[in-house]
Each structure stands twice: as C-alpha cells, then as structure tokens.
Short mmCIF file of C-alpha atoms in Angstrom, two decimals:
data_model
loop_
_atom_site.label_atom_id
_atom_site.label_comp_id
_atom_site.label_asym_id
_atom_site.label_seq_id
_atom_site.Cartn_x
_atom_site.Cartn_y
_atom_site.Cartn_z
CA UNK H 21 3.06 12.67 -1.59
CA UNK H 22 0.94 12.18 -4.93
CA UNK H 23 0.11 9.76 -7.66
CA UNK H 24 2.76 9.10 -10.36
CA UNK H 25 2.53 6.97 -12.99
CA UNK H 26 3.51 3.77 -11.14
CA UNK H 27 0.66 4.69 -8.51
CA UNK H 28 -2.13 5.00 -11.08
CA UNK H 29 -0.95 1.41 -12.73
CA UNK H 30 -1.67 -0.47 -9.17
CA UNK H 31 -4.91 1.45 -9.10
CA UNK H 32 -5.89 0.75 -12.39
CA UNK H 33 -5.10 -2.90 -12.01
CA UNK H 34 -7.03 -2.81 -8.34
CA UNK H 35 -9.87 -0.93 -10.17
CA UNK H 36 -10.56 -3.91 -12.88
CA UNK H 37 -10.11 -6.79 -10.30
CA UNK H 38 -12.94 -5.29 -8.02
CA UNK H 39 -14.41 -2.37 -8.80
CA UNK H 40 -15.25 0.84 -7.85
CA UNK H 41 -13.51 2.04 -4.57
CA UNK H 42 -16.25 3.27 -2.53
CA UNK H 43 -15.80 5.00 0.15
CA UNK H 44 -11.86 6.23 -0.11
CA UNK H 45 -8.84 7.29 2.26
CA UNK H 46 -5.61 8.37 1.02
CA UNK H 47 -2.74 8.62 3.85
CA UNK H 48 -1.83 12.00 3.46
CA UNK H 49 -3.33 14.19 1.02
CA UNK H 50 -2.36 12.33 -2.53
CA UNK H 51 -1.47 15.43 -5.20
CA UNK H 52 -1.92 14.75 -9.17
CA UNK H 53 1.65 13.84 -10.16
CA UNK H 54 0.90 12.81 -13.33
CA UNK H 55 -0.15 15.23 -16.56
CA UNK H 56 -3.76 14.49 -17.31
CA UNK H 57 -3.44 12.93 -20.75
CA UNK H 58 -1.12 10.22 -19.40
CA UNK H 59 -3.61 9.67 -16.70
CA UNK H 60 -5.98 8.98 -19.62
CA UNK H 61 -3.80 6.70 -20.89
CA UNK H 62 -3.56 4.70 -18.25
CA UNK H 63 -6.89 4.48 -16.83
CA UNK H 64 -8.29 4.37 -20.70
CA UNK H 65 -10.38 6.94 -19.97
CA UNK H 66 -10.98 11.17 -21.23
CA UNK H 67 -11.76 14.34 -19.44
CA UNK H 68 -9.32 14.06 -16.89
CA UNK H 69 -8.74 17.59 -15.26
CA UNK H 70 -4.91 18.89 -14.38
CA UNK H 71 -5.92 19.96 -10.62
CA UNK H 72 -3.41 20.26 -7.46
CA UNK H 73 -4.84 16.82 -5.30
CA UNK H 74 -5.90 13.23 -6.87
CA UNK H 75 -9.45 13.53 -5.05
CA UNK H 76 -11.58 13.93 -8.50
CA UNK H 77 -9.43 11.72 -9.94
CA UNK H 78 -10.42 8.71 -7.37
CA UNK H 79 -14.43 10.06 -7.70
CA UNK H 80 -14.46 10.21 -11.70
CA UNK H 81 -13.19 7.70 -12.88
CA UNK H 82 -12.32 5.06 -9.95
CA UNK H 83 -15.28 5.12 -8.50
CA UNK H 84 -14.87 6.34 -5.10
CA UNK H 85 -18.13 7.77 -3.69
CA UNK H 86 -16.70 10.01 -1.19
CA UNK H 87 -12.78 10.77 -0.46
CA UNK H 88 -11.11 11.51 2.89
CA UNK H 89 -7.03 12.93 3.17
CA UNK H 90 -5.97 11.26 7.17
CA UNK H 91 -2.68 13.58 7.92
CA UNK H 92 -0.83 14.56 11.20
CA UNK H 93 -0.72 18.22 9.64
CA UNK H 94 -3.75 20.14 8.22
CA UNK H 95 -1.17 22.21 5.92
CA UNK H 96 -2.61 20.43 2.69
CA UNK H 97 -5.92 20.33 4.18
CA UNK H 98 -6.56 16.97 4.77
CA UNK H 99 -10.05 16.00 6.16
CA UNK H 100 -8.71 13.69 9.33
CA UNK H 101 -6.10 14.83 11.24
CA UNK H 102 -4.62 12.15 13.31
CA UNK H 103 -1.46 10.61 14.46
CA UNK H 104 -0.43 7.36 12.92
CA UNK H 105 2.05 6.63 15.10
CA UNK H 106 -0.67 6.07 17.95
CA UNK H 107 -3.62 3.94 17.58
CA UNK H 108 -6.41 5.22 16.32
CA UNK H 109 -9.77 5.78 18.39
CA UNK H 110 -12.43 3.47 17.99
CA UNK H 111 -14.61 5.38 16.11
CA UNK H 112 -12.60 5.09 12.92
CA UNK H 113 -13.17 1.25 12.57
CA UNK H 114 -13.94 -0.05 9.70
CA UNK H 115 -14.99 3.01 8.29
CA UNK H 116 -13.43 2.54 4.56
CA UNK H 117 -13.95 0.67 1.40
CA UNK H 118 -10.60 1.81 -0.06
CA UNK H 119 -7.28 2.88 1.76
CA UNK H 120 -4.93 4.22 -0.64
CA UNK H 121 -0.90 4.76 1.28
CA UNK H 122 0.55 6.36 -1.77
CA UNK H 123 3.73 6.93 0.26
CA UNK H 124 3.35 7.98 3.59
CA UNK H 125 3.92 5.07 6.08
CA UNK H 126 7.71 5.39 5.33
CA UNK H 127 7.58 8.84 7.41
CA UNK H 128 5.81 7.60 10.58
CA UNK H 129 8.10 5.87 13.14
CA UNK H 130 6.17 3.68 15.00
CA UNK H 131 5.42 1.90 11.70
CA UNK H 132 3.79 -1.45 13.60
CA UNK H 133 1.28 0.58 14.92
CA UNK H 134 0.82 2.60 11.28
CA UNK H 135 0.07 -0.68 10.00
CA UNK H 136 -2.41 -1.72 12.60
CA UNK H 137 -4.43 1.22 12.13
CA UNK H 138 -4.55 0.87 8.09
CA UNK H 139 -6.41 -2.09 8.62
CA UNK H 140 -8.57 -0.70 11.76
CA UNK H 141 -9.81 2.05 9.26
CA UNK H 142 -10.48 -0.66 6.58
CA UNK H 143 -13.84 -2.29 6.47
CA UNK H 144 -14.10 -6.07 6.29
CA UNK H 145 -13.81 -6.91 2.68
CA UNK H 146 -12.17 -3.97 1.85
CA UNK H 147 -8.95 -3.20 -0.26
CA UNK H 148 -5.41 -1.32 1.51
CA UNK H 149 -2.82 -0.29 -1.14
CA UNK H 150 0.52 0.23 -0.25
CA UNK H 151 3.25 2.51 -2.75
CA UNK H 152 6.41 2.67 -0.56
CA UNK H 153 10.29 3.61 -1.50
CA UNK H 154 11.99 -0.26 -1.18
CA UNK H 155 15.40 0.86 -2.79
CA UNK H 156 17.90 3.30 -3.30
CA UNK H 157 15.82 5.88 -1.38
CA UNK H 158 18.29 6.25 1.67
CA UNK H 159 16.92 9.26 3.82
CA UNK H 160 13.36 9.79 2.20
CA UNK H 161 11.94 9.04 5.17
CA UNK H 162 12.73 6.85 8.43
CA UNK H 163 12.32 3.16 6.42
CA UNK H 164 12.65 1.32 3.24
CA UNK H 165 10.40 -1.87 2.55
CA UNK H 166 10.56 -5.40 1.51
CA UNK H 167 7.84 -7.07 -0.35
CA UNK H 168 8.66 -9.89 2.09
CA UNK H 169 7.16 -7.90 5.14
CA UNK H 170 3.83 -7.69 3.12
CA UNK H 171 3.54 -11.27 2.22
CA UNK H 172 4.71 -12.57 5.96
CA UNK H 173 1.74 -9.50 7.26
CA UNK H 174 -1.05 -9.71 4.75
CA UNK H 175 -1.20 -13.37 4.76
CA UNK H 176 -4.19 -15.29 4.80
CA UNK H 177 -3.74 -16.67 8.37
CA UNK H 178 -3.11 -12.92 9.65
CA UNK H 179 -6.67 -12.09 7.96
CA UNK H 180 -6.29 -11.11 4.52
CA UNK H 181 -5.77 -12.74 0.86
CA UNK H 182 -5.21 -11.80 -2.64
CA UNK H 183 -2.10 -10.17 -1.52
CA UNK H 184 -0.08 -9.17 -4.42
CA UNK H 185 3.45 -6.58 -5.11
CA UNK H 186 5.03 -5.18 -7.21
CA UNK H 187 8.01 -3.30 -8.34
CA UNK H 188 8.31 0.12 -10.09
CA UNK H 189 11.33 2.24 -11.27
CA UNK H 190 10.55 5.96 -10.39
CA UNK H 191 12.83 6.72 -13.03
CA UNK H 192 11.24 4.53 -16.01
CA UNK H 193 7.54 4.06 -15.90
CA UNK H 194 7.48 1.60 -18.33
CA UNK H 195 9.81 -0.72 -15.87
CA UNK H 196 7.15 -2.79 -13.28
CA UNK H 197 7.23 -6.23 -12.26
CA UNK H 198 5.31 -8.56 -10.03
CA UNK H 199 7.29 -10.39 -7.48
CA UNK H 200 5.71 -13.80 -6.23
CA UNK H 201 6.03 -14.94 -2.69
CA UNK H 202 9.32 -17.04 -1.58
CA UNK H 203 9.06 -20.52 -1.20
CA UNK H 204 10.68 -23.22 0.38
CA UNK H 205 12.88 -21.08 2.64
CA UNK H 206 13.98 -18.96 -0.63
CA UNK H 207 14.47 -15.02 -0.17
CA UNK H 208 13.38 -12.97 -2.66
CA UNK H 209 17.29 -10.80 -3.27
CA UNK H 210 16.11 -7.72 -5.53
CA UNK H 211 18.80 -5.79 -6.82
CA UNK H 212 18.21 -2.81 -8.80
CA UNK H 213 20.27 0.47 -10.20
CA UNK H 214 17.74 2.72 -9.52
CA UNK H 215 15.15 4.10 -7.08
CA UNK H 216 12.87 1.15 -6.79
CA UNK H 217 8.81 1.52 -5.35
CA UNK H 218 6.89 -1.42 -3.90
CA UNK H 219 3.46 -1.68 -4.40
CA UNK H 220 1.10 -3.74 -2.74
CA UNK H 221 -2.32 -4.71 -2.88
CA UNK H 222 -4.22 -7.41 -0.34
CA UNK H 223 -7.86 -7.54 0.90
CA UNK H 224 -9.03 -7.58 4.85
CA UNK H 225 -10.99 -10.85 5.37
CA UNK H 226 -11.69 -10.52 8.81
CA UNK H 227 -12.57 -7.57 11.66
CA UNK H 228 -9.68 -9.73 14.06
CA UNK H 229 -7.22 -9.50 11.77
CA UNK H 230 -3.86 -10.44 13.41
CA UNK H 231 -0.25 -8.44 13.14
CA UNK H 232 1.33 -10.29 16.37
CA UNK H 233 2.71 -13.71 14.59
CA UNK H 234 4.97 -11.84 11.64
CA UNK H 235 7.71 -13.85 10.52
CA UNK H 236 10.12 -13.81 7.89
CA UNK H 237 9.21 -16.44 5.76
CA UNK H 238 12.59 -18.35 5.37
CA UNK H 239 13.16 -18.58 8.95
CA UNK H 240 9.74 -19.67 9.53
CA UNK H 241 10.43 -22.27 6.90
CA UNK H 242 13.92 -23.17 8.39
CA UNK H 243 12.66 -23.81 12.46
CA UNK H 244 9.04 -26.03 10.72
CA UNK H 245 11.69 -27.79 8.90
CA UNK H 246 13.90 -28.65 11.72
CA UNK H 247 11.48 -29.77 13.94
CA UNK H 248 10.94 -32.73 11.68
CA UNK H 249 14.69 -33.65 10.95
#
C-alpha cells in the first residue's frame, strides 16, 4: 500500500476544495510511492523529503495535524491495530477529520462492515477517500470496485454529498477521468486495456449515516418506474 501518482492527484484536488486535512487516518500504513520531485509537481510545492511512509507528506504540505496508520498487522508499524472486518469499538467514533483508504479495503472480506467502520471513524463533516483496483486487477486482493457502488452508498440520502470518482491508469499517470453518476436507469460500462484505479471522494453529513438501503441505481430506477406504468 502507498501513494502513487494517481493517489496524490485525488489528494491534491481534495486538498484545494477544503482544506487542510486535520486530524488524518490512512488504512494501512500508506508508503511514499512516488519520487519526491514529482510529488512537488503535483502538489506545487518544494522540500519534499524521499522517506519510506507518506506520514510527513500528509503533515507538510496537506495539512494534517496529526497522522494515524489503522492495520490488522503491526509489521509496518501502524499506530491502530484493529480488524476491519469486525466493527469497530465505540471509542473510535468520529474520531477523524480525514480518512485516507489508499488501497486497502480490497483485502478485507467482510467489506460491508469495512465500509461501515470508515465512516464510524469519520467525524461529521469530515472527508473519506477511497483509491481501489476497479479493473484488470484479478487476484490483488478479494474484490474489484465499481464507481456505481460509491454513488448508490455515499449518496446524499445515505448521509453524505459531494461524492465524486474517478478513474486512473496505473500504467499512465497522465490518463484520469471523472465519471458522473448514471441517470435514467443508464449503467456506467467502463472498458479499459489496462489496470484501471477508482478514486473516490464524498463528505459524511450526518453521525446516522445509513449503509442498509444500497441499490444499484438502474434497478432502482427500473422498479420507481414501473410502479407508475
């Protein structure tokens, strides 16, 4: 798990829509991916240091005021250890400004319950961002994702807004795209050659934030449409 190129782009564009990060937690501990100078590029910004983990990355020059590393393992010395898979204990509500999943979710199996606790650990108001293998990654981890399951889950009913993704080519940084939401029963059908990333952004609006009502959003669109025919 680190930051590429494709990471630091979402961050950057999260960073100059609201601001400093706060209080931070990367899903697993996030290594520097990316040489320094192209880091510099990106975030338009010098003095970037070439060290093993993104944390003074995130404090220097994102604004994070403290980082925490949440990880199953303590072998890359993350500060929380903790099971995703199982919901987390109270005491980790709303404890973040910032949750960074710069690939990660994609290894944990009981992925509903992954999700849940994202937004548990997010304050209200706070940002989640997602970086997650959505093609030609067969057997990086246990899933691949659609953009569609973040606009059906981050939706503004469920308790969140702003939600955006994108798409990035791990092979060709200069190759990212925004994808809107479907409408009117449409599917968003993404073919691609190459290893493909999605990466998402949304905001938590509320502390009862919902997960239970998640539908695809061209069926949904198909049995509101049929009960009016």
């Amino acid at each position: 798990m680190g930051f590429d190129i494709q990471m630091f782009k979402i961050l950057k564009h999260t960073y100059d829509k609201y601001g400093k990060f706060g209080e931070t937690l990367t899903i697993g501990r996030q290594g520097l991916h990316t040489p320094a100078r192209v880091v510099e590029m990106i975030l338009n910004v010098s003095g970037v240091q070439q060290t093993e983990f993104a944390d003074d990355v995130l404090k220097n020059f994102l604004g994070s005021t403290t980082v925490d590393s949440l990880d199953f393992s303590d072998y890359e010395g993350a500060s929380i250890i903790m099971n995703m898979g199982k919901p987390i204990e109270d005491s980790f509500s709303r404890k973040f400004d910032t949750i960074i999943d710069g690939g990660c979710l994609e290894h944990i199996y009981e992925i509903t319950t992954a999700l849940r606790n994202v937004s548990k650990l997010c304050k209200v108001g706070g940002t989640i961002i997602h970086v997650l293998p959505t093609n030609n990654q067969c057997g990086h981890g246990f899933y691949q994702f659609s953009p569609e399951l973040f606009f059906s889950l981050y939706s503004e009913k469920n308790g969140y807004a702003d939600t955006e993704a994108f798409l990035g080519d791990t092979t060709d940084p200069n190759w990212t795209y925004q994808i809107l939401p479907p409408k009117e029963g449409e599917r968003n059908d993404i073919n691609h050659p190459n290893p493909l990333y999605v990466m998402v952004r949304t905001k938590l609006t509320r502390e009862n934030f919902s997960h239970e009502e998640v539908q695809q959003s061209d069926y949904s669109y198909i049995w509101e449409k049929s009960k009016h025919e």
